[in-house]
């Protein structure tokens, strides 16, 4: 899977949209066409993310490498998919934004140039049994001839509270935050 990992209120710092610190964890209910399961991601140790110091996030599904560079949340790896330069996941300086990404993506034995469009806007949703204010970031790109759409909802103080990945409009994975520390 390309992604799966893998936040809107009036207070806190930019980095509170995806708090990265040793010992932090997030637990998600993950749905795929083949199986539903509970998955816990753990922030384990410092790593390099491009030129920035970040964190290695581990789970049974694989490793992700995330970092804050100013108000930008970056990823050099998301569950075995690497990005060069690191991929911008979120612009925490504004509730609304739009940007382009161009770089190299490596997934398994496949390496390809990739261009991505991203946009973010405030949103409300129900997650973890509560109504929540969030920022929704949508990444759209084509890889290996297939159109991908990744929607990620971030909540201030928690991080990712929901994510949906679609390939050619078909949902291939969805996750919802159910707890963490």
XYZ file of C-alpha atoms in Angstrom:
181
model
C 0.000 0.000 0.000
C 1.229 3.498 -0.726
C -0.112 5.168 2.338
C -1.851 4.296 5.460
C -0.056 5.393 8.125
C -0.040 7.272 8.097
C -5.447 17.645 12.313
C -8.102 22.237 13.477
C -8.609 24.239 16.588
C -7.449 27.649 17.649
C -4.532 26.826 19.952
C -1.332 24.841 20.105
C 1.719 24.918 17.891
C 1.931 23.848 14.262
C 3.579 20.571 15.240
C 0.575 19.667 17.419
C -1.276 18.750 14.220
C 0.840 15.570 14.185
C 2.662 15.267 17.515
C 5.935 13.415 17.000
C 7.790 12.398 20.140
C 9.317 9.242 21.517
C 6.701 6.950 23.029
C 3.731 8.512 21.199
C 1.342 5.941 19.697
C -1.798 5.910 17.582
C -4.232 2.995 17.282
C -6.437 2.664 14.197
C -9.211 0.451 12.963
C -8.038 -0.448 9.436
C -10.375 -1.683 6.688
C -9.194 -3.260 3.438
C -11.112 -5.339 0.892
C -9.408 -8.463 2.261
C -9.401 -7.938 6.025
C -10.244 -5.559 8.856
C -7.817 -5.224 11.753
C -6.560 -2.992 14.544
C -3.115 -1.490 13.946
C -0.930 0.488 16.386
C 1.766 2.872 15.157
C 4.597 3.856 17.510
C 6.982 6.796 17.394
C 10.234 5.038 18.223
C 13.503 6.776 17.429
C 15.038 9.817 15.727
C 15.884 9.463 12.008
C 16.781 11.738 9.098
C 13.964 12.872 6.841
C 15.724 14.646 4.012
C 17.806 17.354 5.691
C 15.580 17.390 8.783
C 15.622 15.410 12.009
C 12.438 13.393 12.332
C 11.001 10.209 13.764
C 10.718 6.573 12.779
C 7.121 5.351 13.118
C 6.701 1.557 13.196
C 3.772 -0.828 12.973
C 3.122 -4.386 11.856
C 2.486 -2.942 8.370
C 5.928 -1.317 8.088
C 7.994 1.798 8.748
C 7.259 5.476 8.117
C 9.670 8.382 8.572
C 8.106 11.766 9.400
C 9.473 15.175 10.385
C 8.409 18.737 10.929
C 10.296 21.349 8.921
C 8.865 24.656 10.103
C 5.106 24.299 9.571
C 5.425 21.507 6.972
C 4.910 17.855 7.914
C 7.223 15.806 5.681
C 7.597 12.084 4.926
C 10.606 10.427 3.345
C 9.012 6.997 3.771
C 5.442 5.782 4.252
C 5.116 2.041 4.918
C 7.869 0.988 2.530
C 7.249 3.660 -0.086
C 10.074 6.202 -0.164
C 10.021 9.757 -1.532
C 12.925 11.881 -2.739
C 12.695 14.725 -1.931
C 10.484 14.130 1.130
C 6.762 14.470 0.465
C 4.859 17.338 2.124
C 1.863 15.866 3.951
C 0.461 18.973 5.659
C 0.982 22.745 5.761
C 0.152 23.621 9.363
C 0.628 27.363 8.805
C -2.815 27.669 7.220
C -6.133 25.869 7.272
C -6.363 26.157 3.498
C -3.491 25.547 1.093
C -2.610 24.016 -2.243
C 0.761 22.747 -3.475
C 2.463 20.561 -6.043
C 5.006 17.815 -5.432
C 7.460 16.471 -7.963
C 10.020 13.829 -7.121
C 10.947 10.194 -7.214
C 8.889 7.472 -5.587
C 10.170 3.977 -4.869
C 7.745 1.191 -4.010
C 9.129 -2.329 -3.856
C 11.268 -2.823 -6.947
C 9.532 0.000 -8.852
C 11.007 3.504 -9.022
C 9.249 6.272 -10.909
C 9.029 10.024 -11.246
C 5.862 11.246 -9.610
C 3.913 14.494 -9.671
C 1.270 15.109 -7.051
C -1.308 17.805 -6.375
C -2.346 18.468 -2.779
C -4.992 20.682 -1.252
C -6.174 21.183 2.301
C -9.220 22.739 3.928
C -11.045 22.680 7.268
C -13.534 19.838 7.677
C -15.748 18.224 10.299
C -16.236 14.498 10.727
C -17.190 11.859 13.244
C -14.237 9.734 14.394
C -13.608 7.724 17.534
C -17.274 8.183 18.445
C -17.035 12.008 18.547
C -17.684 14.922 16.214
C -14.312 16.486 15.424
C -12.961 19.600 13.730
C -10.072 18.772 11.445
C -7.982 19.718 8.459
C -8.543 17.505 5.416
C -5.567 17.088 3.090
C -6.167 15.441 -0.299
C -3.219 14.186 -2.377
C -3.902 13.149 -5.991
C -1.396 11.475 -8.303
C -0.976 8.827 -10.982
C 1.380 5.902 -10.415
C 1.861 2.895 -12.653
C -1.034 4.077 -14.849
C -3.521 4.231 -11.947
C -5.108 7.330 -10.408
C -4.567 7.548 -6.645
C -6.427 9.736 -4.170
C -5.332 9.915 -0.549
C -7.519 11.816 1.910
C -6.135 12.414 5.393
C -7.909 14.167 8.259
C -5.729 15.711 11.015
C -6.925 16.870 14.442
C -4.923 19.257 16.603
C -3.283 17.390 19.468
C -3.996 13.915 18.035
C -2.602 13.698 14.512
C -4.201 11.553 11.812
C -7.771 10.661 12.797
C -8.951 9.234 9.478
C -7.411 8.283 6.156
C -8.822 6.844 2.929
C -6.799 5.678 -0.067
C -8.560 5.095 -3.386
C -7.096 3.730 -6.605
C -9.165 4.444 -9.720
C -12.023 5.491 -7.358
C -12.019 2.126 -5.560
C -11.244 2.301 -1.855
C -8.261 0.098 -1.061
C -7.722 1.076 2.561
C -9.402 3.196 5.214
C -8.308 3.786 8.756
C -9.922 5.534 11.711
C -8.278 6.589 14.952
C -9.600 4.688 17.963
C -7.018 5.643 20.599
C -3.445 6.396 21.474
C -1.119 8.010 23.935
